[in-house]
């Protein structure tokens, strides 16, 4: 297996998600040959259990939905 390196230029969608949800570290992960994409968000605050929240979804829309189900609203009321 050959690793081609990391591409650290966030997409416009990731930049938008980061602006909407500043209390989360958000990234987009691609599988081999970009066959599978995951949107991952980790809270910068810990939950009551002392562990940070980790959310993994297949799309930006699903990530926004998952965050809203948790009661987290976008910064500035964006949607």
Coordinates of N, CA, C and O in Angstrom, one line a residue:
X1 N 0.8 -1.2 0.0 CA 0.0 0.0 0.0 C 0.9 1.2 0.0 O 1.8 1.3 0.8
X2 N 0.6 2.2 -0.8 CA 1.3 3.4 -0.9 C 0.4 4.6 -0.5 O -0.7 4.7 -0.9
X3 N 1.0 5.4 0.4 CA 0.3 6.6 0.9 C 0.7 7.7 0.0 O 1.9 8.0 -0.2
X4 N -0.3 8.5 -0.5 CA 0.1 9.6 -1.3 C 0.2 10.9 -0.5 O 0.6 11.9 -1.1
X5 N 0.0 10.9 0.7 CA 0.1 12.1 1.6 C -1.2 12.7 1.9 O -2.3 12.2 1.5
X6 N -1.2 13.7 2.7 CA -2.4 14.3 3.2 C -2.7 15.6 2.4 O -1.8 16.3 2.1
X7 N -3.9 15.7 2.0 CA -4.4 17.0 1.4 C -5.1 17.8 2.4 O -6.2 17.4 2.9
X8 N -4.5 18.9 2.8 CA -5.1 19.6 4.0 C -5.8 20.9 3.6 O -5.9 21.8 4.3
X9 N -6.3 20.9 2.4 CA -7.1 22.1 2.0 C -8.6 21.8 2.1 O -9.1 21.0 1.3
X10 N -9.2 22.3 3.2 CA -10.6 22.0 3.4 C -11.5 22.5 2.2 O -11.2 23.6 1.7
X11 N -12.5 21.8 1.9 CA -13.4 22.2 0.9 C -14.3 23.4 1.4 O -14.3 23.7 2.6
X12 N -15.0 24.0 0.5 CA -15.8 25.1 0.8 C -16.9 24.6 1.8 O -17.3 25.3 2.7
X13 N -17.4 23.4 1.6 CA -18.4 22.9 2.5 C -17.9 22.7 3.9 O -18.6 23.0 4.9
X14 N -16.7 22.2 4.1 CA -16.1 22.0 5.4 C -15.9 23.4 6.0 O -16.1 23.6 7.2
X15 N -15.4 24.4 5.3 CA -15.2 25.7 5.9 C -16.5 26.3 6.3 O -16.6 26.9 7.4
X16 N -17.6 26.0 5.6 CA -18.9 26.5 6.0 C -19.4 25.8 7.3 O -19.9 26.4 8.2
X17 N -19.2 24.5 7.3 CA -19.6 23.7 8.5 C -18.8 24.2 9.8 O -19.4 24.3 10.8
X18 N -17.5 24.4 9.6 CA -16.7 24.9 10.7 C -17.2 26.3 11.2 O -17.1 26.6 12.4
X19 N -17.6 27.1 10.3 CA -18.1 28.5 10.7 C -19.5 28.3 11.4 O -19.7 29.0 12.3
X20 N -20.3 27.4 10.9 CA -21.6 27.2 11.5 C -21.5 26.6 12.9 O -22.3 26.8 13.8
X21 N -20.5 25.7 13.1 CA -20.4 24.9 14.3 C -19.0 25.1 14.9 O -18.2 24.1 14.9
X22 N -18.7 26.2 15.4 CA -17.3 26.5 15.9 C -16.9 25.7 17.1 O -15.7 25.6 17.4
X23 N -17.8 25.0 17.8 CA -17.4 24.2 19.0 C -17.1 22.8 18.6 O -16.9 21.9 19.4
X24 N -17.0 22.5 17.3 CA -16.6 21.2 16.8 C -15.5 21.3 15.8 O -15.3 22.2 15.1
X25 N -14.6 20.3 15.9 CA -13.5 20.1 14.9 C -14.1 19.2 13.8 O -14.5 18.1 14.1
X26 N -14.2 19.8 12.6 CA -14.9 19.1 11.5 C -13.9 18.8 10.4 O -13.2 19.7 10.0
X27 N -14.0 17.6 9.9 CA -13.1 17.3 8.7 C -13.9 16.3 7.8 O -14.9 15.7 8.2
X28 N -13.4 16.2 6.6 CA -13.9 15.3 5.6 C -12.8 14.3 5.3 O -11.7 14.6 5.0
X29 N -13.2 13.0 5.4 CA -12.2 11.9 5.2 C -12.6 11.2 3.9 O -13.8 10.8 3.8
X30 N -11.6 10.9 3.1 CA -11.9 10.1 1.9 C -11.2 8.8 2.0 O -10.0 8.7 2.5
X31 N -11.8 7.7 1.5 CA -11.2 6.4 1.4 C -10.3 6.3 0.2 O -10.0 7.3 -0.5
X32 N -9.8 5.1 0.0 CA -8.9 4.9 -1.2 C -9.6 5.3 -2.5 O -10.8 5.0 -2.7
X33 N -9.0 6.1 -3.3 CA -9.5 6.6 -4.5 C -10.8 7.4 -4.3 O -11.7 7.4 -5.2
X34 N -11.0 8.0 -3.2 CA -12.2 8.7 -2.8 C -13.5 7.9 -3.0 O -14.6 8.5 -3.2
X35 N -13.4 6.6 -2.8 CA -14.6 5.8 -3.0 C -15.6 6.0 -1.9 O -16.8 5.9 -2.1
X36 N -15.2 6.4 -0.7 CA -16.1 6.7 0.4 C -15.7 7.9 1.1 O -14.5 8.1 1.4
X37 N -16.6 8.8 1.4 CA -16.4 10.0 2.1 C -17.1 10.0 3.4 O -18.3 9.6 3.4
X38 N -16.5 10.4 4.5 CA -17.1 10.6 5.7 C -16.9 12.0 6.2 O -15.8 12.6 6.1
X39 N -17.9 12.5 6.9 CA -17.8 13.8 7.5 C -17.8 13.5 9.0 O -18.7 12.9 9.6
X40 N -16.7 14.0 9.7 CA -16.5 13.7 11.1 C -16.5 15.0 11.9 O -15.8 16.0 11.5
X41 N -17.1 15.0 13.0 CA -17.2 16.1 13.9 C -16.8 15.7 15.3 O -17.4 14.7 15.8
X42 N -15.9 16.3 16.0 CA -15.6 16.0 17.3 C -15.8 17.3 18.1 O -15.3 18.4 17.8
X43 N -16.5 17.2 19.2 CA -16.7 18.4 20.1 C -15.4 18.8 20.7 O -14.6 18.0 21.1
X44 N -15.3 20.1 20.9 CA -14.2 20.6 21.6 C -14.4 20.6 23.1 O -13.5 20.9 23.9
X45 N -15.6 20.3 23.5 CA -16.0 20.2 24.9 C -16.3 18.7 25.2 O -16.7 18.0 24.3
X46 N -16.1 18.4 26.4 CA -16.4 17.0 26.8 C -17.9 16.8 27.2 O -18.5 17.8 27.8
X47 N -18.4 15.7 27.0 CA -19.8 15.4 27.5 C -19.8 15.1 29.0 O -18.7 15.1 29.6
X48 N -20.9 14.8 29.5 CA -21.0 14.5 31.0 C -20.2 13.3 31.4 O -19.7 13.3 32.5
X49 N -19.9 12.4 30.4 CA -19.1 11.2 30.7 C -17.6 11.6 30.7 O -16.8 10.7 31.1
X50 N -17.3 12.8 30.3 CA -15.9 13.2 30.3 C -15.2 12.9 29.0 O -14.1 13.2 28.7
X51 N -16.0 12.3 28.1 CA -15.5 12.0 26.7 C -16.0 13.0 25.7 O -17.1 13.4 25.8
X52 N -15.2 13.4 24.7 CA -15.7 14.2 23.7 C -16.7 13.5 22.8 O -16.7 12.3 22.7
X53 N -17.7 14.2 22.2 CA -18.6 13.6 21.3 C -18.0 13.4 20.0 O -17.2 14.2 19.5
X54 N -18.3 12.3 19.3 CA -17.7 12.0 18.0 C -18.9 11.7 17.1 O -19.7 10.7 17.4
X55 N -19.0 12.4 16.0 CA -20.1 12.1 15.1 C -19.5 11.8 13.7 O -18.7 12.6 13.2
X56 N -20.0 10.7 13.1 CA -19.5 10.4 11.8 C -20.7 10.2 10.9 O -21.6 9.4 11.2
X57 N -20.7 10.9 9.7 CA -21.8 10.8 8.8 C -21.3 10.7 7.4 O -20.1 10.9 7.2
X58 N -22.2 10.4 6.5 CA -21.8 10.2 5.1 C -21.9 11.5 4.2 O -21.4 11.5 3.1
X59 N -22.5 12.5 4.8 CA -22.6 13.8 4.0 C -22.7 15.0 5.0 O -23.0 14.8 6.2
X60 N -22.5 16.1 4.4 CA -22.6 17.4 5.2 C -24.0 17.6 5.7 O -24.2 18.0 6.8
X61 N -25.0 17.2 4.8 CA -26.4 17.4 5.2 C -26.7 16.5 6.4 O -27.4 16.9 7.4
X62 N -26.2 15.2 6.4 CA -26.4 14.3 7.5 C -25.7 14.8 8.8 O -26.3 14.6 9.9
X63 N -24.6 15.4 8.6 CA -23.9 16.0 9.8 C -24.7 17.1 10.4 O -24.8 17.1 11.6
X64 N -25.2 18.0 9.6 CA -26.0 19.1 10.1 C -27.2 18.5 10.8 O -27.6 19.0 11.9
X65 N -27.8 17.5 10.3 CA -29.0 16.9 10.9 C -28.7 16.3 12.2 O -29.4 16.4 13.2
X66 N -27.6 15.5 12.3 CA -27.1 14.9 13.5 C -26.9 15.9 14.6 O -27.3 15.7 15.7
X67 N -26.2 17.0 14.2 CA -25.9 18.0 15.2 C -27.2 18.7 15.7 O -27.4 19.0 16.9
X68 N -28.2 18.9 14.8 CA -29.5 19.5 15.2 C -30.3 18.5 16.1 O -30.9 19.0 17.0
X69 N -30.2 17.2 15.9 CA -30.8 16.2 16.7 C -30.3 16.3 18.2 O -31.0 16.2 19.1
X70 N -29.0 16.6 18.3 CA -28.3 16.8 19.6 C -28.7 18.1 20.2 O -28.2 18.4 21.3
X71 N -29.4 19.0 19.5 CA -29.8 20.3 20.0 C -28.8 21.3 19.8 O -28.8 22.4 20.4
X72 N -27.8 21.1 18.9 CA -26.8 22.1 18.6 C -27.2 22.9 17.4 O -27.5 22.4 16.3
X73 N -27.3 24.2 17.6 CA -27.8 25.1 16.5 C -26.6 25.7 15.8 O -25.6 26.0 16.5
X74 N -26.7 26.0 14.5 CA -25.6 26.6 13.8 C -25.4 28.0 14.4 O -26.3 28.7 14.8
X75 N -24.1 28.5 14.4 CA -23.8 29.8 14.8 C -24.5 30.8 13.9 O -24.5 30.7 12.7
X76 N -25.1 31.8 14.5 CA -25.8 32.8 13.7 C -27.1 32.4 13.1 O -27.6 33.1 12.3
X77 N -27.6 31.2 13.5 CA -28.9 30.7 13.0 C -28.9 30.3 11.6 O -29.9 30.1 11.0
X78 N -27.7 30.0 11.0 CA -27.6 29.6 9.6 C -28.1 28.1 9.5 O -28.1 27.4 10.4
X79 N -28.6 27.8 8.3 CA -29.0 26.4 8.0 C -28.7 26.0 6.6 O -28.8 26.7 5.7

